[in-house]
Amino acid sequence: MRPSVSGEFVAAAAFTMATPPRQAKPSRRRQCRRCYRYRHGIDIDIDSGNSNSNGNGNGNGNSSRHRYHPHLRRTPYERSSNYPLEVPQGGSMSTNMKRLMTAALGAALAFGALSARAASFDCAHAANAAERAICGTPALGELDVRMAAYYEMLQNARPADEGMAYREFRDALRDEQQRWRQRTRDACGARIDCLTNAYTARIAALRGVAAERLVLRMTGGSAASAGAADATYAIEGESITLANGESVRPAAPGSAMKRVTTLVARSAVATIAGRPVEAVLLSDDPGGSGRFLYVATAQPGGGAPAVLLGDRVKPVSVSIERAATGGAVVVVEYLDRPEGAPFAQAPTIKIVRRFALEQGRLVEQRG
């Protein structure tokens, strides 16, 4: 998008005035006196060499020291940036003039920045009728820039728990964006109303995904600690309420042995169906031999019942992601030992398991 003529004049004036004044070369004045006089407003006929002043003393324009300079055929107002405006010898710019030039420069730069963002792509290389229509319609260009901002935000986000699920989401988002360009946007051609509707719908979709995904990134630590550490969980049919991430109670009525349940890992918060949901790993020591690791969810009104992962395994991480269908997927990583190995052997085998949150229950995804 080219600025108006007045915009070009302001930008050119601001640029040349902001350039440090260049002193005229005395040698050039001596070598081409007529050029010097012409630049300073003294009438002269370049072709004939005649002027209304004696110039070099004879007034006939036949001085051997004069040379023909085609660039001087321009008027003073047509000078290029190769000849910046000069401060007269012995003088200086006033404070008001400097302020004026500073303001003009700022306005020119701001105007140039706006015009440069006519669209999220280079309009000089518009590939089809849809892109040419976007570049030629300011309202469509603004929609294109907004849509690109949401898309880049999602592509460049770094969630607290960067796992395979989120990388897969970004890859799927990139493919979906490419399909939208080819099958929806480009199919509109140069029809303004079709392009407007396509961009409006796409922006709304990306904005909704951004709100959900960026909440997962920003609310990680504090939101999780406030909910999961004091929630009630269902472990093997028994309700266990934590206080500051731990529950200690008798292993059996009248028994001196204690059953200890501890929150050992938690995910960031995801919003599922309008409700905050956290995935957690719980260690349950019933007071005998064994320490069992469970995965569960914490949410208002009660989370999904805990699912057993293993006995005396080492927890690594837990995360929760939105599924493409709108639900949630809990990803658990822990270390286990080879099958048949004694419990005294340290767990070293990495295990990753995925659970879909369906109707308030965790259902493992296999294959």
Short mmCIF file of C-alpha atoms in Angstrom, two decimals:
data_model
loop_
_atom_site.label_atom_id
_atom_site.label_comp_id
_atom_site.label_asym_id
_atom_site.label_seq_id
_atom_site.Cartn_x
_atom_site.Cartn_y
_atom_site.Cartn_z
CA MET A 1 0.00 0.00 0.00
CA ARG A 2 1.56 3.24 -1.12
CA PRO A 3 1.12 6.35 1.04
CA SER A 4 -0.41 9.52 -0.36
CA VAL A 5 1.67 12.19 -2.06
CA SER A 6 1.57 14.28 1.09
CA GLY A 7 2.73 11.27 3.09
CA GLU A 8 5.66 10.79 0.73
CA PHE A 9 6.60 14.45 1.06
CA VAL A 10 6.54 14.30 4.85
CA ALA A 11 8.60 11.11 4.89
CA ALA A 12 11.15 12.50 2.44
CA ALA A 13 11.41 15.81 4.26
CA ALA A 14 11.79 14.12 7.63
CA PHE A 15 14.47 11.81 6.29
CA THR A 16 16.53 14.50 4.62
CA MET A 17 16.20 16.97 7.47
CA ALA A 18 17.16 14.35 10.02
CA THR A 19 20.32 13.62 8.02
CA PRO A 20 23.32 15.53 9.39
CA PRO A 21 23.87 18.60 7.18
CA ARG A 22 26.45 18.05 4.51
CA GLN A 23 28.77 20.93 3.85
CA ALA A 24 29.20 21.94 0.22
CA LYS A 25 32.57 21.19 -1.24
CA PRO A 26 34.46 24.44 -2.00
CA SER A 27 36.32 22.75 -4.84
CA ARG A 28 33.05 22.04 -6.65
CA ARG A 29 31.94 25.66 -6.32
CA ARG A 30 35.16 26.86 -7.89
CA GLN A 31 35.06 24.31 -10.67
CA CYS A 32 31.40 24.86 -11.61
CA ARG A 33 30.33 28.34 -10.63
CA ARG A 34 27.23 28.27 -12.78
CA CYS A 35 26.08 25.02 -11.09
CA TYR A 36 26.54 26.64 -7.70
CA ARG A 37 24.59 29.70 -8.73
CA TYR A 38 21.81 27.60 -10.22
CA ARG A 39 21.41 25.57 -7.04
CA HIS A 40 21.09 28.78 -5.05
CA GLY A 41 18.32 30.25 -7.20
CA ILE A 42 20.25 32.38 -9.70
CA ASP A 43 18.70 32.16 -13.18
CA ILE A 44 20.85 30.36 -15.72
CA ASP A 45 20.27 28.64 -19.03
CA ILE A 46 22.17 25.39 -18.86
CA ASP A 47 21.93 24.68 -22.57
CA SER A 48 23.25 28.01 -23.77
CA GLY A 49 25.31 28.94 -20.75
CA ASN A 50 23.78 32.47 -20.68
CA SER A 51 22.70 33.98 -17.37
CA ASN A 52 21.43 37.28 -16.04
CA SER A 53 24.66 37.67 -14.12
CA ASN A 54 28.20 37.89 -15.23
CA GLY A 55 28.98 34.62 -13.38
CA ASN A 56 32.58 34.04 -14.27
CA GLY A 57 33.32 37.52 -15.41
CA ASN A 58 32.43 37.42 -19.13
CA GLY A 59 28.74 36.38 -19.12
CA ASN A 60 28.98 34.47 -22.39
CA GLY A 61 28.95 30.99 -20.86
CA ASN A 62 32.02 29.89 -22.76
CA SER A 63 34.26 29.33 -19.76
CA SER A 64 36.39 26.25 -20.22
CA ARG A 65 35.93 25.51 -16.52
CA HIS A 66 32.18 24.97 -16.91
CA ARG A 67 30.87 21.50 -17.52
CA TYR A 68 27.36 20.36 -18.46
CA HIS A 69 25.58 18.58 -15.57
CA PRO A 70 22.28 16.88 -16.58
CA HIS A 71 21.16 16.48 -12.96
CA LEU A 72 20.79 20.25 -12.68
CA ARG A 73 17.88 20.26 -15.14
CA ARG A 74 15.61 19.33 -12.20
CA THR A 75 13.94 22.07 -10.25
CA PRO A 76 15.00 22.60 -6.62
CA TYR A 77 11.78 20.87 -5.42
CA GLU A 78 12.65 17.76 -7.43
CA ARG A 79 16.03 17.16 -5.85
CA SER A 80 16.57 13.57 -4.79
CA SER A 81 17.82 12.40 -1.43
CA ASN A 82 21.32 12.49 -2.89
CA TYR A 83 21.21 16.25 -2.29
CA PRO A 84 19.96 16.74 1.26
CA LEU A 85 18.91 20.19 2.43
CA GLU A 86 21.87 22.14 3.73
CA VAL A 87 22.13 24.55 6.62
CA PRO A 88 23.51 27.90 5.38
CA GLN A 89 27.08 28.64 6.31
CA GLY A 90 27.37 30.24 9.71
CA GLY A 91 23.74 29.44 10.68
CA SER A 92 21.86 26.77 12.64
CA MET A 93 18.32 25.37 12.87
CA SER A 94 16.00 26.82 15.45
CA THR A 95 14.61 24.69 18.29
CA ASN A 96 11.11 24.82 16.80
CA MET A 97 12.42 23.62 13.45
CA LYS A 98 14.17 20.68 15.12
CA ARG A 99 10.99 19.75 16.98
CA LEU A 100 9.04 19.98 13.75
CA MET A 101 11.46 17.69 12.00
CA THR A 102 11.39 15.19 14.88
CA ALA A 103 7.59 15.08 14.79
CA ALA A 104 7.62 14.70 11.02
CA LEU A 105 10.07 11.83 11.26
CA GLY A 106 7.94 10.05 13.88
CA ALA A 107 4.79 10.48 11.80
CA ALA A 108 6.54 9.21 8.70
CA LEU A 109 7.89 6.12 10.46
CA ALA A 110 4.50 5.34 12.00
CA PHE A 111 2.79 5.78 8.65
CA GLY A 112 5.33 3.52 7.00
CA ALA A 113 4.87 0.80 9.65
CA LEU A 114 1.11 0.78 9.13
CA SER A 115 1.36 0.67 5.37
CA ALA A 116 3.97 -2.12 5.55
CA ARG A 117 1.48 -4.36 7.41
CA ALA A 118 -1.14 -4.40 4.67
CA ALA A 119 -1.27 -8.19 5.17
CA SER A 120 0.63 -10.95 6.96
CA PHE A 121 2.32 -11.92 3.68
CA ASP A 122 4.28 -9.96 1.09
CA CYS A 123 1.75 -8.27 -1.18
CA ALA A 124 4.40 -7.89 -3.88
CA HIS A 125 4.25 -11.68 -4.27
CA ALA A 126 0.47 -12.20 -3.99
CA ALA A 127 -0.06 -15.64 -5.52
CA ASN A 128 -3.76 -15.66 -6.37
CA ALA A 129 -6.95 -13.62 -6.62
CA ALA A 130 -7.72 -14.00 -2.92
CA GLU A 131 -4.35 -12.62 -1.83
CA ARG A 132 -4.60 -9.75 -4.31
CA ALA A 133 -8.04 -8.89 -2.95
CA ILE A 134 -6.67 -8.95 0.61
CA CYS A 135 -3.83 -6.61 -0.31
CA GLY A 136 -6.23 -4.26 -2.10
CA THR A 137 -8.81 -4.12 0.72
CA PRO A 138 -7.58 -2.59 4.01
CA ALA A 139 -10.33 -4.28 6.07
CA LEU A 140 -9.35 -7.71 4.74
CA GLY A 141 -5.67 -6.95 5.32
CA GLU A 142 -6.41 -6.17 8.96
CA LEU A 143 -8.31 -9.44 9.36
CA ASP A 144 -5.41 -11.33 7.80
CA VAL A 145 -2.92 -9.76 10.23
CA ARG A 146 -5.15 -10.60 13.22
CA MET A 147 -5.59 -14.18 12.08
CA ALA A 148 -1.83 -14.59 11.59
CA ALA A 149 -1.19 -13.20 15.09
CA TYR A 150 -3.36 -15.88 16.73
CA TYR A 151 -1.81 -18.62 14.59
CA GLU A 152 1.78 -17.59 15.39
CA MET A 153 0.88 -17.30 19.08
CA LEU A 154 -0.22 -20.93 19.14
CA GLN A 155 2.69 -22.17 17.06
CA ASN A 156 5.31 -20.43 19.22
CA ALA A 157 3.75 -21.12 22.65
CA ARG A 158 5.82 -23.10 25.13
CA PRO A 159 3.56 -24.86 27.67
CA ALA A 160 4.80 -25.81 31.11
CA ASP A 161 4.73 -29.49 30.18
CA GLU A 162 6.07 -29.79 26.64
CA GLY A 163 5.29 -33.32 25.61
CA MET A 164 4.55 -35.29 22.49
CA ALA A 165 0.86 -34.38 22.75
CA TYR A 166 1.55 -30.66 22.39
CA ARG A 167 4.01 -31.15 19.55
CA GLU A 168 1.41 -33.24 17.77
CA PHE A 169 -1.10 -30.45 18.34
CA ARG A 170 1.18 -27.87 16.70
CA ASP A 171 1.78 -30.12 13.70
CA ALA A 172 -1.96 -30.69 13.34
CA LEU A 173 -2.62 -26.96 13.64
CA ARG A 174 -0.12 -26.22 10.85
CA ASP A 175 -1.77 -28.76 8.55
CA GLU A 176 -5.22 -27.41 9.40
CA GLN A 177 -4.10 -23.85 8.64
CA GLN A 178 -2.75 -24.93 5.26
CA ARG A 179 -6.01 -26.68 4.41
CA TRP A 180 -7.98 -23.59 5.43
CA ARG A 181 -5.93 -21.39 3.10
CA GLN A 182 -6.32 -23.70 0.14
CA ARG A 183 -9.89 -24.94 0.55
CA THR A 184 -11.62 -22.00 2.23
CA ARG A 185 -9.76 -18.73 1.71
CA ASP A 186 -8.43 -19.30 -1.81
CA ALA A 187 -11.76 -20.80 -2.89
CA CYS A 188 -13.36 -17.39 -2.30
CA GLY A 189 -11.30 -15.84 -5.06
CA ALA A 190 -11.74 -12.06 -5.12
CA ARG A 191 -15.17 -12.05 -3.43
CA ILE A 192 -14.88 -9.66 -0.52
CA ASP A 193 -17.91 -10.93 1.43
CA CYS A 194 -16.74 -14.54 1.17
CA LEU A 195 -13.23 -13.64 2.36
CA THR A 196 -14.62 -11.56 5.23
CA ASN A 197 -16.76 -14.45 6.46
CA ALA A 198 -13.90 -16.94 6.09
CA TYR A 199 -11.47 -14.78 8.09
CA THR A 200 -14.03 -13.96 10.78
CA ALA A 201 -14.78 -17.64 11.36
CA ARG A 202 -11.10 -18.59 11.36
CA ILE A 203 -10.16 -15.85 13.83
CA ALA A 204 -12.93 -16.97 16.19
CA ALA A 205 -11.72 -20.58 16.01
CA LEU A 206 -8.06 -19.70 16.63
CA ARG A 207 -8.98 -17.30 19.43
CA GLY A 208 -10.88 -20.06 21.22
CA VAL A 209 -8.00 -22.51 20.90
CA ALA A 210 -5.52 -19.83 22.02
CA ALA A 211 -7.54 -19.10 25.15
CA GLU A 212 -7.51 -22.77 26.12
CA ARG A 213 -3.89 -23.49 25.22
CA LEU A 214 -2.39 -20.34 26.70
CA VAL A 215 -4.30 -20.84 29.96
CA LEU A 216 -2.48 -24.18 30.17
CA ARG A 217 0.84 -22.33 29.86
CA MET A 218 0.20 -19.40 32.17
CA THR A 219 -1.71 -20.92 35.08
CA GLY A 220 0.68 -23.85 35.63
CA GLY A 221 2.16 -23.53 39.13
CA SER A 222 -0.12 -21.50 41.38
CA ALA A 223 -3.45 -22.71 40.03
CA ALA A 224 -2.44 -26.35 40.32
CA SER A 225 -1.12 -26.02 43.85
CA ALA A 226 -4.29 -24.26 45.03
CA GLY A 227 -6.65 -27.02 43.82
CA ALA A 228 -4.95 -30.38 43.60
CA ALA A 229 -3.20 -30.21 46.98
CA ASP A 230 -6.50 -29.97 48.88
CA ALA A 231 -8.81 -32.05 46.69
CA THR A 232 -10.68 -35.28 47.42
CA TYR A 233 -9.73 -38.37 45.40
CA ALA A 234 -11.33 -41.79 44.96
CA ILE A 235 -8.71 -44.53 45.38
CA GLU A 236 -9.94 -48.12 45.18
CA GLY A 237 -13.46 -46.97 46.04
CA GLU A 238 -12.38 -44.96 49.10
CA SER A 239 -12.55 -41.15 49.30
CA ILE A 240 -9.31 -39.58 50.46
CA THR A 241 -9.03 -35.85 51.13
CA LEU A 242 -5.61 -34.23 51.05
CA ALA A 243 -4.48 -31.29 53.15
CA ASN A 244 -1.49 -29.44 51.74
CA GLY A 245 -0.80 -32.38 49.45
CA GLU A 246 -0.91 -35.19 52.04
CA SER A 247 -3.28 -37.44 53.95
CA VAL A 248 -2.24 -39.46 57.04
CA ARG A 249 -4.74 -41.75 58.78
CA PRO A 250 -4.82 -45.16 60.50
CA ALA A 251 -4.31 -48.09 58.13
CA ALA A 252 -7.19 -49.86 59.90
CA PRO A 253 -9.48 -49.01 62.82
CA GLY A 254 -7.46 -49.20 66.03
CA SER A 255 -4.20 -49.88 64.15
CA ALA A 256 -1.02 -48.03 64.99
CA MET A 257 0.11 -48.28 61.39
CA LYS A 258 -0.54 -45.27 59.20
CA ARG A 259 -1.75 -45.05 55.63
CA VAL A 260 -0.06 -42.14 53.86
CA THR A 261 -1.29 -40.71 50.56
CA THR A 262 0.84 -38.02 48.94
CA LEU A 263 0.52 -35.79 45.91
CA VAL A 264 3.80 -36.37 44.03
CA ALA A 265 3.20 -34.67 40.66
CA ARG A 266 0.62 -32.42 39.07
CA SER A 267 -0.05 -30.90 35.69
CA ALA A 268 -0.97 -27.39 34.74
CA VAL A 269 -4.64 -26.44 34.57
CA ALA A 270 -6.73 -27.05 31.47
CA THR A 271 -10.28 -25.82 30.90
CA ILE A 272 -12.52 -28.68 29.79
CA ALA A 273 -16.18 -27.95 29.09
CA GLY A 274 -15.82 -24.67 30.94
CA ARG A 275 -14.35 -26.26 34.10
CA PRO A 276 -10.73 -26.27 35.33
CA VAL A 277 -9.18 -29.75 35.37
CA GLU A 278 -5.82 -30.91 36.76
CA ALA A 279 -4.10 -34.26 36.30
CA VAL A 280 -2.18 -35.61 39.30
CA LEU A 281 0.00 -38.52 40.38
CA LEU A 282 -0.68 -39.90 43.85
CA SER A 283 1.55 -42.15 45.94
CA ASP A 284 -0.42 -44.39 48.31
CA ASP A 285 1.38 -46.28 51.09
CA PRO A 286 -1.18 -48.48 52.88
CA GLY A 287 1.16 -49.20 55.79
CA GLY A 288 2.35 -52.62 54.69
CA SER A 289 4.64 -53.74 51.91
CA GLY A 290 4.17 -51.67 48.81
CA ARG A 291 3.89 -48.09 47.63
CA PHE A 292 1.41 -47.68 44.80
CA LEU A 293 1.33 -44.95 42.16
CA TYR A 294 -2.01 -43.70 40.83
CA VAL A 295 -3.10 -41.19 38.21
CA ALA A 296 -6.26 -39.16 38.81
CA THR A 297 -7.84 -35.80 38.05
CA ALA A 298 -8.90 -32.96 40.32
CA GLN A 299 -11.77 -30.67 39.39
CA PRO A 300 -14.72 -28.90 41.06
CA GLY A 301 -17.36 -31.40 42.15
CA GLY A 302 -14.96 -34.34 42.19
CA GLY A 303 -12.47 -35.70 39.70
CA ALA A 304 -12.06 -38.99 37.91
CA PRO A 305 -11.37 -42.06 40.10
CA ALA A 306 -7.68 -42.91 40.43
CA VAL A 307 -6.18 -45.52 38.10
CA LEU A 308 -3.34 -47.76 39.36
CA LEU A 309 -0.06 -47.41 37.45
CA GLY A 310 2.21 -49.75 39.42
CA ASP A 311 3.88 -50.69 42.68
CA ARG A 312 7.10 -48.98 43.72
CA VAL A 313 7.58 -47.28 40.35
CA LYS A 314 9.24 -43.89 40.03
CA PRO A 315 7.01 -40.99 38.86
CA VAL A 316 8.47 -38.63 36.24
CA SER A 317 5.73 -36.31 34.94
CA VAL A 318 2.04 -35.87 34.21
CA SER A 319 0.37 -33.48 31.78
CA ILE A 320 -3.10 -32.80 30.44
CA GLU A 321 -3.94 -31.71 26.90
CA ARG A 322 -7.09 -30.95 25.01
CA ALA A 323 -8.08 -33.66 22.55
CA ALA A 324 -9.14 -32.89 18.98
CA THR A 325 -12.67 -33.98 19.91
CA GLY A 326 -12.86 -31.34 22.66
CA GLY A 327 -12.16 -33.64 25.60
CA ALA A 328 -8.89 -34.12 27.47
CA VAL A 329 -5.97 -36.54 27.33
CA VAL A 330 -3.77 -37.21 30.37
CA VAL A 331 -0.18 -38.23 29.57
CA VAL A 332 1.79 -40.02 32.31
CA GLU A 333 5.49 -40.83 32.33
CA TYR A 334 7.22 -42.99 34.95
CA LEU A 335 10.06 -45.49 35.37
CA ASP A 336 9.44 -49.21 35.91
CA ARG A 337 11.58 -52.31 36.20
CA PRO A 338 11.67 -55.34 33.85
CA GLU A 339 8.90 -57.89 34.25
CA GLY A 340 9.78 -60.40 36.97
CA ALA A 341 12.57 -58.26 38.43
CA PRO A 342 12.68 -57.98 42.24
CA PHE A 343 11.35 -54.80 43.83
CA ALA A 344 14.81 -54.19 45.27
CA GLN A 345 15.99 -53.41 41.74
CA ALA A 346 15.82 -49.72 40.86
CA PRO A 347 13.28 -48.86 38.13
CA THR A 348 14.99 -47.74 34.91
CA ILE A 349 12.57 -48.47 32.06
CA LYS A 350 10.69 -45.42 30.78
CA ILE A 351 6.94 -45.92 30.45
CA VAL A 352 4.53 -43.46 28.80
CA ARG A 353 0.77 -44.03 29.07
CA ARG A 354 -2.13 -41.95 27.80
CA PHE A 355 -5.62 -41.74 29.31
CA ALA A 356 -8.66 -40.09 27.79
CA LEU A 357 -11.02 -38.30 30.16
CA GLU A 358 -14.43 -39.63 29.14
CA GLN A 359 -17.60 -39.00 31.13
CA GLY A 360 -15.67 -38.37 34.33
CA ARG A 361 -13.45 -41.44 34.06
CA LEU A 362 -9.90 -42.09 32.82
CA VAL A 363 -9.84 -44.60 29.97
CA GLU A 364 -6.43 -45.78 28.78
CA GLN A 365 -5.64 -45.34 25.09
CA ARG A 366 -3.79 -48.32 23.67
CA GLY A 367 -2.00 -48.80 20.40
#
